Amino acid sequence: MPCTSSWMILVTLINVFTVDPTNEQQIFELLTRPTKVSVRHAPGFVSASFHRSIDGTKVTMYAQWRSVEDYQAMRQDPAPLPFFQETLAIATFEPGMYEVVQTFTPLGEDA
Amino acid sequence: MPCTSSWMILVTLINVFTVDPTNEQQIFELLTRPTKVSVRHAPGFVSASFHRSIDGTKVTMYAQWRSVEDYQAMRQDPAPLPFFQETLAIATFEPGMYEVVQTFTPLGEDA
């Protein structure tokens, strides 16, 4: 479940990359490499999980940051840009910036 | 961060609903009500989090289940269907069924 608590409102990025299944592994590597090398060391980074769709057509990143400002500051770093440009050459990209509003578990709900 | 562990591979649903901002609150209620009343009691349900995009145009569900079979069994329940049909009348819907492949934190990574 997303990592949230009542005392800290995180910003959540959910970015869906749609690909030809033959490119899925390449997209996965283009997205995870800069996360491993630079993004995860940026101030305010909380977590990033990478998901592969069972039908092979999507790679989706679910990431959380302490604040929008921390995320925007990371985007000024030129290191991940070549990976991102290579990704966009072979995938379509639907970005989303969110707040978690409600989480349910089998036992109940958190606002 | 997504709730995973090395001893259990969960199935993850990431469903993006795109809406006119004037309908965002209604979509949010149409999605959370059946989760609260019935879906979270289904066998194999692990968690569901609902996200509102900062620009007001998307509501995204991030849910995890013990298995695809548990999720498919829940879909046979007719109780949530009217809510879902009402949702689709005012939102476009991009579903995705995934496995989590890799998670990064500031301290490192989990495969």
XYZ file of C-alpha atoms in Angstrom:
222
model
C 0.000 0.000 0.000
C 1.236 3.568 -0.537
C 3.488 4.848 2.191
C 1.578 7.611 3.915
C 0.881 8.722 7.413
C -1.406 11.225 9.021
C 1.458 13.550 9.940
C 2.996 13.922 6.468
C 1.196 14.568 3.176
C 3.394 13.204 0.416
C 3.164 14.017 -3.255
C 2.643 10.921 -5.397
C 3.701 10.554 -9.030
C 1.953 7.856 -11.047
C 3.421 7.774 -14.560
C 2.095 5.263 -17.082
C 4.355 4.389 -20.049
C 2.634 2.474 -22.844
C 4.932 0.455 -25.078
C 5.140 -2.204 -27.703
C 5.725 -5.425 -25.710
C 9.020 -5.956 -27.512
C 10.288 -2.714 -25.900
C 9.019 -3.338 -22.376
C 12.344 -4.531 -20.950
C 14.223 -1.630 -22.542
C 11.770 0.913 -21.071
C 12.096 -0.745 -17.705
C 15.874 -0.334 -17.795
C 15.706 3.257 -19.073
C 13.449 4.168 -16.146
C 15.188 2.285 -13.350
C 18.810 3.158 -14.202
C 18.603 6.918 -13.425
C 16.480 6.167 -10.352
C 19.201 3.878 -9.054
C 22.110 6.165 -9.929
C 20.837 9.656 -9.146
C 17.119 10.185 -8.413
C 16.971 8.159 -5.214
C 19.760 10.281 -3.721
C 17.844 13.560 -4.209
C 16.573 15.412 -1.120
C 12.947 14.544 -0.368
C 12.848 11.285 -2.320
C 10.737 8.726 -0.399
C 10.303 5.739 -2.730
C 9.764 4.632 -6.324
C 8.313 1.324 -7.458
C 8.316 0.094 -11.021
C 5.529 -2.141 -12.307
C 5.358 -4.274 -15.421
C 1.885 -4.966 -16.799
C 0.906 -8.584 -17.153
C -0.058 -8.023 -20.812
C 3.394 -6.551 -21.569
C 2.134 -3.168 -22.810
C 2.799 -0.870 -19.845
C 5.525 0.074 -17.398
C 4.216 2.230 -14.568
C 6.177 4.149 -11.953
C 4.634 4.887 -8.570
C 6.826 7.340 -6.671
C 6.450 9.423 -3.563
C 8.256 12.614 -2.599
C 8.206 14.739 0.539
C 6.956 17.762 -1.446
C 6.306 19.115 -4.930
C 9.271 21.455 -4.400
C 11.646 18.532 -3.767
C 10.403 16.788 -6.901
C 10.753 19.929 -9.028
C 14.285 20.491 -7.710
C 15.276 16.972 -8.804
C 13.885 17.700 -12.279
C 16.517 20.440 -12.642
C 19.230 17.768 -12.499
C 20.353 17.097 -16.103
C 21.622 13.552 -15.346
C 18.324 11.669 -15.894
C 17.327 13.643 -19.023
C 18.996 11.484 -21.718
C 17.274 8.387 -20.290
C 13.951 10.161 -20.286
C 14.351 11.386 -23.872
C 15.243 7.862 -25.014
C 12.152 6.554 -23.206
C 9.851 9.027 -24.947
C 11.209 7.968 -28.343
C 9.682 4.498 -27.921
C 6.834 4.939 -25.414
C 3.804 7.132 -24.878
C 3.680 8.737 -21.471
C 0.757 9.695 -19.265
C 1.998 11.536 -16.187
C 0.032 12.282 -13.045
C 0.821 14.172 -9.843
C -1.470 13.248 -6.955
C -2.262 13.299 -3.300
C -3.423 10.094 -1.596
C -6.942 10.781 -0.318
C -8.079 7.489 1.176
C -6.588 4.050 1.787
C -8.570 0.888 2.537
C -7.345 -2.366 4.034
C -9.398 -5.447 4.940
C -9.655 -4.020 8.462
C -10.936 -0.528 7.636
C -9.909 2.779 6.128
C -7.545 5.675 6.637
C -8.476 9.143 5.468
C 5.590 2.486 -1.114
C 3.767 -0.545 -2.498
C 3.265 -3.324 -0.006
C 5.338 -6.242 -1.208
C 7.663 -8.795 0.251
C 10.009 -11.375 -1.143
C 7.801 -14.271 -0.083
C 4.566 -13.109 -1.720
C 4.074 -11.775 -5.248
C 0.972 -9.617 -5.225
C -1.031 -8.535 -8.230
C -1.316 -4.749 -8.502
C -4.147 -2.875 -10.204
C -3.433 0.702 -11.278
C -6.572 2.200 -12.797
C -6.514 5.782 -14.063
C -9.866 7.575 -14.410
C -9.733 10.835 -16.365
C -12.542 13.276 -15.635
C -13.758 16.796 -16.048
C -12.614 18.549 -12.843
C -16.225 19.349 -11.979
C -16.872 15.582 -11.700
C -13.770 14.649 -9.716
C -15.474 14.486 -6.315
C -18.352 12.418 -7.728
C -15.933 9.918 -9.305
C -14.059 9.697 -6.057
C -17.245 8.788 -4.186
C -18.393 6.322 -6.852
C -15.059 4.496 -6.561
C -14.629 4.530 -2.799
C -18.176 3.603 -1.763
C -18.171 0.003 -3.112
C -14.606 -0.467 -1.863
C -15.718 0.479 1.628
C -18.946 -1.554 1.577
C -18.019 -4.752 -0.256
C -14.675 -4.968 -2.094
C -12.433 -4.706 0.972
C -14.211 -7.707 2.528
C -13.442 -9.993 -0.439
C -10.962 -12.861 0.086
C -7.458 -11.909 -1.027
C -7.961 -8.134 -0.864
C -4.754 -6.501 0.452
C -5.245 -2.736 0.052
C -6.643 0.010 -2.171
C -5.563 3.641 -2.186
C -7.363 6.412 -4.005
C -5.465 9.381 -5.392
C -6.719 12.752 -6.588
C -4.558 14.540 -9.150
C -3.390 18.000 -8.227
C -4.744 19.389 -11.529
C -8.214 17.937 -10.789
C -8.432 15.790 -13.944
C -7.654 12.286 -12.654
C -8.651 9.887 -9.909
C -6.346 6.871 -9.726
C -6.782 3.676 -7.769
C -3.747 1.673 -6.676
C -4.871 -1.709 -5.332
C -3.147 -4.937 -4.414
C -4.588 -8.444 -4.255
C -3.120 -11.770 -3.167
C -3.696 -13.249 -6.641
C -5.326 -12.651 -10.020
C -7.822 -15.396 -9.105
C -8.940 -13.543 -5.963
C -9.389 -10.345 -7.958
C -11.372 -12.123 -10.704
C -13.604 -13.784 -8.098
C -14.470 -10.372 -6.623
C -15.386 -9.134 -10.111
C -18.157 -11.752 -10.166
C -19.867 -9.928 -7.290
C -22.695 -7.809 -8.795
C -22.753 -5.299 -5.895
C -20.070 -2.883 -7.212
C -21.327 -2.963 -10.833
C -23.839 -0.071 -10.713
C -21.162 2.206 -9.242
C -18.731 1.185 -11.938
C -21.252 1.763 -14.728
C -22.064 5.210 -13.339
C -18.332 5.967 -13.226
C -17.825 5.019 -16.860
C -20.659 7.343 -17.900
C -18.622 10.386 -16.825
C -14.969 9.261 -16.922
C -12.578 7.572 -19.298
C -10.827 4.605 -17.813
C -7.355 3.189 -18.404
C -6.944 -0.070 -16.486
C -3.702 -1.895 -15.808
C -2.844 -5.167 -14.083
C 0.788 -5.391 -12.965
C 3.477 -7.033 -10.955
C 5.874 -4.888 -8.926
C 9.343 -5.519 -10.340
C 11.612 -3.202 -8.401
C 11.308 -0.742 -5.520
C 13.832 1.950 -4.629
C 14.198 3.870 -1.382
C 16.865 6.428 -0.461
C 18.811 3.565 1.117
C 18.826 1.123 -1.805
C 16.618 -1.170 -3.818
C 14.522 -4.313 -3.538
C 14.094 -6.608 -6.494
